[in-house]
Amino acid sequence: GVKDGRWTVLQLVEALGFCLENTDPRMRGRGIQLLSQVLLQCYSLLQEKEVLHLVLFYESRLQDHHLVIPSVLQGLRALSMCEVLSPGLAVSVLKAIFQEVHVQSLMQLDRHTVYSIITNFMSTREEELKGLGADFTFGFIQVMDGEKDPRNLLVAFQIVRDLIAKDYALGPFVEELFEVTSCYFPVDFTPPPNDPHGIQREDLILSLRAVLASTPQFAEFLLPLLIEKLDSELQSAKLDSLQTLTACCAIYGQKELQEFLPSLWSSLRREVFQTASEKIETECLAALHALSACLSRSVLSSDSEDLLDSFLSSILQDCRHHLCEPDMKLVWPSAKLLQAAAGASLRTYHHITRSILPLLLEQYTKHTQSSQRRTILEMLLGFLELQQKRGHVEEDESTLLSLQAPVCSVVFSALTDPSVQLQLVGIKALTVLGSLQGFLSSSDLELVVDHLIRLALHEEDSQSSEAAMEAAGSLATTYPKVFSGRMVPRLEEELQSGPPLRCVSSSEQEESYHNHHSLQQRCLQALAAVSTHTSIVRETVPVLLQHLQKVQKGTEARNTRDTVSVCQSLHRVALQCQQDAEGCWYFHQTVVPCLLAMAVQAAMQESTHTLPGKALLEEEVLAAMIPVISAATTHLSPELAAQSVSHVVPLFLDGEVSFLPQNSFPCSFQPFGDGECLEAQRRLVALLMAFVCSLPRNVAIPQQEWLLRELLALSCSCNCPFTATTAAKCFAGLVNKHPAGQQLDEILQLAVNRMEPGLAEGPHRTQALTLLLWVTKALVLRYHPLSSCLTDKLLGLLGDTELGPAAADGFSLLMAESPDVLHKGCHADVRIMFRQRFFTDNVPKLVQGFHGAGPDVKANYLKGLSHVLNHLPKPVLVTELPTLLSLLLEALSCSDRVVQLSTLSCLHPLLLEAPQIMSLHVDTLVTKFLNLTSSPTMAVRIAALRCAHALTSLPTTVLLPYKGRVIRALAKPLDDKKRLVRKEAVAARGEWFLLGSPGR
């Protein structure tokens, strides 16, 4: 009635008069409870006069019997949300609560109601409450004092934060406010099991830290507390104290820190020097960094002491001498402390490096062992990286600039040291020095390039070689002229040099050829690595293409390997060009036509039986060319992509070769034509797939319907598995991006009409299955309605004795990420959670099919199921585990090793993430895993041992009865002939030995 306007609240009060004035407190409580429940639903409808009368009524009831108070507070909470509350009433209510209610004697919910009333008034009546002055703060302190419930504490901590942030008067109660909150520090709270409120210890820690670090007024009380907790033995207290100190430094100044700096530094130093905990060390360094930054920010008055200077001097005094100790025990802790302080500001960096850098250079020269030099250079690298974060080197006051010559000398000497580890640190340091604008002179840069070429091409260890190439790529972006003018010509020269002269013996000859081939491989990798700037790409791409034309003429396996190597280098260049529009377009219009021209030339030579060019037609080479063309296409703008597609598609449909370089071919190009002589040309559909399936979705493909029909025909009728598969993938890639509508429906119906008879019988059943799989995947990804129909066809094939195993493996194809088509990188239409949807729709059908299948095809259903589960996000799998676990355990008994491997890889994370459910089947799990440790397949033995290892995450009481049996069984794989199996057996057996021991 009140909601509808038929009754007013005051009429309701009159109607409740008997209850509200009853002598029985329980009856009065019921009357006020009903009134309060109405107010909580109707407070927005109240008039100002009604609110006034109700507030006065409820205030008077705060003096009533304790049984009535909870309902009174609920009514006041409703009134605190009224917008028409008269000025002064908020203050009146809070004064009444502070004076009449002993809050901490109330139940948790009623205390929460009081905090809610205060929060509501603070958000809507701020100025009125501030008029109370410090009395409001004192009243709240009384309300909060002794609070223990975490739900209430989160609200109370927020109120304290608001008191401070909104500048309420704290008056003489600063210490009392600190005491009433700091008594919870450090937080010691473990949520009860199955806690419906979801409050975690971390929530309370962060909320309390926000209070303690909210005002410098707490500093004189908080810092001694933090120092005390830092000196305790409790690791969690140390961590909390350090993180709180770091947070406080954001608002403190020199005045707050001055008295406590010596004690803070002493505690931090002790922890870093002595702790075995990496977490505590990390937090100590963060706190030292924050302290140094805080002191750096403080503005000095003319007569004040420079605390930063004295603080850094203390750090140097306590750490510097450790860098010179012969045993180098405390070298790294000291270096980390110095670097943490140095990284805080420009002032701290100059102060510390002025003392430390000359010392490190001196120590490097003094020590002769590579291991000691490596340690010193790593420390030097840490200081160089701090300078790198700051950008350019200031000429006026930089210690680093004054030490340019000795720093370069030390780094260059490391690059020529025989120790690989020292070389690697030297390469990192070189990269950092190169990133400091203006630090390296032109002669230094030439020397840098020479060192990198030597390491990249001639260093025996592959680690140093790869690191040098990465460094060259990094520095080439900063110094493109130096690298294009000095490094690229040297690499080109090495690449074009012929094999060595014939040696005396055949073994020497073979070794010489091997060394020459290895050098050429490194040249190719280095050319790709250095191609990180468009001007360099314009130099390296022609070199790589020229070498590709040179090596592809031949039929030996070596030519195939070399061709693949060039393609891999081109792929890396393509990826590095993608973020630069100019470089991307240059690479595309240079490389793609050239690759197509060479491939077409080789295919025509094969068709006309002329000069050999078979290397480019090998599956391995075509597979290496696919990512090059794809990477060169995915990042094109729609305009440039449209320009390119207008040439490439007519090449395959019409034989239009005019846009290709060197386009005088011996015959016409007809990849979709009939005849065995055109088999080589048909293989090039793989390159068409790489191009058209990587185009942005908004680029129109000319003659697309014709192209789709040709691809469909080729995928169903071609005898070459490679060609048929690539045609099916190309068809699927285009279908996935095709706009919905009649044209798509017609082409899909055509595909179904071609697949159904092909799957039923005939010589091309495998090709029809391949097409079914790829088209199904294309439609599943975009949630097309036909996908369920095609998936049902695939499920039906699991019962086919001939195609069943391949159909089961096809479920892996449907769920896995495809590397060349149908992924987001090539602009495919991929909907979120498509795997979960596929799981929900089809796993029940797989389970049903398994139970109804004959013994000869049951394995197909298990294999399909294991593939689906193996690619499902683990949180989803855990929720479905109870219904599927029995089937997974049955799959472990299957003789198919693919089923075994998939099932084991599926169970391994579940053992770690769902131990309670898995422990119900521990007997079966132990038996199955131990049996599979004797499998003839190495991968199955390794996976089974990993699962046996993961079993130790189950509750100890469940596992103890099996401990002896498992330890005895795991003794056998300790003698396995394969090292990787023995390694897993040692790890698993060790964990089972420790099971049930103290501290586990």
PDB file of N, CA, C and O in Angstrom, residues 120-146:
ATOM      1  N   ASN A 120      26.941   5.740   4.369  1.00  0.00           N
ATOM      2  CA  ASN A 120      25.917   6.482   3.622  1.00  0.00           C
ATOM      3  C   ASN A 120      25.994   7.981   3.925  1.00  0.00           C
ATOM      4  O   ASN A 120      25.940   8.820   3.021  1.00  0.00           O
ATOM      5  N   PHE A 121      26.091   8.324   5.202  1.00  0.00           N
ATOM      6  CA  PHE A 121      26.158   9.744   5.579  1.00  0.00           C
ATOM      7  C   PHE A 121      27.449  10.401   5.067  1.00  0.00           C
ATOM      8  O   PHE A 121      27.444  11.558   4.654  1.00  0.00           O
ATOM      9  N   MET A 122      28.569   9.647   5.070  1.00  0.00           N
ATOM     10  CA  MET A 122      29.842  10.219   4.585  1.00  0.00           C
ATOM     11  C   MET A 122      29.796  10.522   3.098  1.00  0.00           C
ATOM     12  O   MET A 122      30.444  11.438   2.609  1.00  0.00           O
ATOM     13  N   SER A 123      28.997   9.738   2.362  1.00  0.00           N
ATOM     14  CA  SER A 123      28.934   9.961   0.911  1.00  0.00           C
ATOM     15  C   SER A 123      27.925  11.043   0.528  1.00  0.00           C
ATOM     16  O   SER A 123      28.025  11.632  -0.546  1.00  0.00           O
ATOM     17  N   THR A 124      26.962  11.327   1.424  1.00  0.00           N
ATOM     18  CA  THR A 124      25.922  12.311   1.053  1.00  0.00           C
ATOM     19  C   THR A 124      25.890  13.549   1.945  1.00  0.00           C
ATOM     20  O   THR A 124      25.339  14.572   1.559  1.00  0.00           O
ATOM     21  N   ARG A 125      26.457  13.470   3.137  1.00  0.00           N
ATOM     22  CA  ARG A 125      26.380  14.588   4.087  1.00  0.00           C
ATOM     23  C   ARG A 125      27.769  14.935   4.622  1.00  0.00           C
ATOM     24  O   ARG A 125      27.985  15.147   5.811  1.00  0.00           O
ATOM     25  N   GLU A 126      28.739  14.984   3.710  1.00  0.00           N
ATOM     26  CA  GLU A 126      30.137  15.156   4.116  1.00  0.00           C
ATOM     27  C   GLU A 126      30.366  16.431   4.920  1.00  0.00           C
ATOM     28  O   GLU A 126      30.989  16.414   5.991  1.00  0.00           O
ATOM     29  N   GLU A 127      29.848  17.581   4.425  1.00  0.00           N
ATOM     30  CA  GLU A 127      30.106  18.852   5.094  1.00  0.00           C
ATOM     31  C   GLU A 127      29.484  18.899   6.489  1.00  0.00           C
ATOM     32  O   GLU A 127      30.058  19.447   7.427  1.00  0.00           O
ATOM     33  N   GLU A 128      28.298  18.305   6.624  1.00  0.00           N
ATOM     34  CA  GLU A 128      27.661  18.277   7.942  1.00  0.00           C
ATOM     35  C   GLU A 128      28.507  17.496   8.940  1.00  0.00           C
ATOM     36  O   GLU A 128      28.708  17.917  10.089  1.00  0.00           O
ATOM     37  N   LEU A 129      29.023  16.354   8.501  1.00  0.00           N
ATOM     38  CA  LEU A 129      29.814  15.524   9.410  1.00  0.00           C
ATOM     39  C   LEU A 129      31.123  16.212   9.776  1.00  0.00           C
ATOM     40  O   LEU A 129      31.600  16.096  10.913  1.00  0.00           O
ATOM     41  N   LYS A 130      31.717  16.910   8.803  1.00  0.00           N
ATOM     42  CA  LYS A 130      32.957  17.614   9.098  1.00  0.00           C
ATOM     43  C   LYS A 130      32.724  18.704  10.144  1.00  0.00           C
ATOM     44  O   LYS A 130      33.658  19.097  10.865  1.00  0.00           O
ATOM     45  N   GLY A 131      31.487  19.206  10.234  1.00  0.00           N
ATOM     46  CA  GLY A 131      31.150  20.203  11.253  1.00  0.00           C
ATOM     47  C   GLY A 131      31.285  19.666  12.664  1.00  0.00           C
ATOM     48  O   GLY A 131      31.408  20.434  13.632  1.00  0.00           O
ATOM     49  N   LEU A 132      31.258  18.344  12.807  1.00  0.00           N
ATOM     50  CA  LEU A 132      31.443  17.734  14.126  1.00  0.00           C
ATOM     51  C   LEU A 132      32.889  17.826  14.602  1.00  0.00           C
ATOM     52  O   LEU A 132      33.182  17.601  15.781  1.00  0.00           O
ATOM     53  N   GLY A 133      33.817  18.082  13.619  1.00  0.00           N
ATOM     54  CA  GLY A 133      35.235  18.150  13.967  1.00  0.00           C
ATOM     55  C   GLY A 133      35.758  16.784  14.360  1.00  0.00           C
ATOM     56  O   GLY A 133      35.324  15.744  13.855  1.00  0.00           O
ATOM     57  N   ALA A 134      36.694  16.766  15.317  1.00  0.00           N
ATOM     58  CA  ALA A 134      37.331  15.519  15.735  1.00  0.00           C
ATOM     59  C   ALA A 134      36.384  14.612  16.492  1.00  0.00           C
ATOM     60  O   ALA A 134      36.673  13.422  16.687  1.00  0.00           O
ATOM     61  N   ASP A 135      35.229  15.141  16.940  1.00  0.00           N
ATOM     62  CA  ASP A 135      34.265  14.293  17.656  1.00  0.00           C
ATOM     63  C   ASP A 135      33.772  13.140  16.792  1.00  0.00           C
ATOM     64  O   ASP A 135      33.504  12.040  17.286  1.00  0.00           O
ATOM     65  N   PHE A 136      33.633  13.424  15.483  1.00  0.00           N
ATOM     66  CA  PHE A 136      33.186  12.361  14.571  1.00  0.00           C
ATOM     67  C   PHE A 136      34.235  11.247  14.511  1.00  0.00           C
ATOM     68  O   PHE A 136      33.920  10.058  14.573  1.00  0.00           O
ATOM     69  N   THR A 137      35.505  11.643  14.393  1.00  0.00           N
ATOM     70  CA  THR A 137      36.587  10.656  14.351  1.00  0.00           C
ATOM     71  C   THR A 137      36.607   9.832  15.639  1.00  0.00           C
ATOM     72  O   THR A 137      36.711   8.599  15.605  1.00  0.00           O
ATOM     73  N   PHE A 138      36.473  10.513  16.768  1.00  0.00           N
ATOM     74  CA  PHE A 138      36.505   9.806  18.048  1.00  0.00           C
ATOM     75  C   PHE A 138      35.319   8.847  18.164  1.00  0.00           C
ATOM     76  O   PHE A 138      35.454   7.710  18.645  1.00  0.00           O
ATOM     77  N   GLY A 139      34.140   9.306  17.723  1.00  0.00           N
ATOM     78  CA  GLY A 139      32.958   8.446  17.755  1.00  0.00           C
ATOM     79  C   GLY A 139      33.149   7.193  16.927  1.00  0.00           C
ATOM     80  O   GLY A 139      32.790   6.086  17.349  1.00  0.00           O
ATOM     81  N   PHE A 140      33.745   7.343  15.740  1.00  0.00           N
ATOM     82  CA  PHE A 140      33.971   6.176  14.883  1.00  0.00           C
ATOM     83  C   PHE A 140      34.988   5.230  15.519  1.00  0.00           C
ATOM     84  O   PHE A 140      34.846   4.002  15.426  1.00  0.00           O
ATOM     85  N   ILE A 141      36.033   5.799  16.155  1.00  0.00           N
ATOM     86  CA  ILE A 141      37.025   4.950  16.814  1.00  0.00           C
ATOM     87  C   ILE A 141      36.351   4.071  17.857  1.00  0.00           C
ATOM     88  O   ILE A 141      36.637   2.868  17.967  1.00  0.00           O
ATOM     89  N   GLN A 142      35.414   4.639  18.604  1.00  0.00           N
ATOM     90  CA  GLN A 142      34.692   3.857  19.603  1.00  0.00           C
ATOM     91  C   GLN A 142      33.852   2.751  18.959  1.00  0.00           C
ATOM     92  O   GLN A 142      33.760   1.638  19.473  1.00  0.00           O
ATOM     93  N   VAL A 143      33.251   3.078  17.815  1.00  0.00           N
ATOM     94  CA  VAL A 143      32.423   2.094  17.099  1.00  0.00           C
ATOM     95  C   VAL A 143      33.276   0.916  16.626  1.00  0.00           C
ATOM     96  O   VAL A 143      32.905  -0.251  16.748  1.00  0.00           O
ATOM     97  N   MET A 144      34.456   1.215  16.082  1.00  0.00           N
ATOM     98  CA  MET A 144      35.288   0.185  15.442  1.00  0.00           C
ATOM     99  C   MET A 144      36.120  -0.609  16.435  1.00  0.00           C
ATOM    100  O   MET A 144      36.470  -1.769  16.164  1.00  0.00           O
ATOM    101  N   ASP A 145      36.447  -0.026  17.545  1.00  0.00           N
ATOM    102  CA  ASP A 145      37.386  -0.630  18.493  1.00  0.00           C
ATOM    103  C   ASP A 145      36.946  -2.030  18.904  1.00  0.00           C
ATOM    104  O   ASP A 145      35.877  -2.214  19.486  1.00  0.00           O
ATOM    105  N   GLY A 146      37.776  -3.016  18.574  1.00  0.00           N
ATOM    106  CA  GLY A 146      37.484  -4.407  18.934  1.00  0.00           C
ATOM    107  C   GLY A 146      36.817  -5.213  17.850  1.00  0.00           C
ATOM    108  O   GLY A 146      36.507  -6.391  18.046  1.00  0.00           O
TER     109      GLY A 146
END
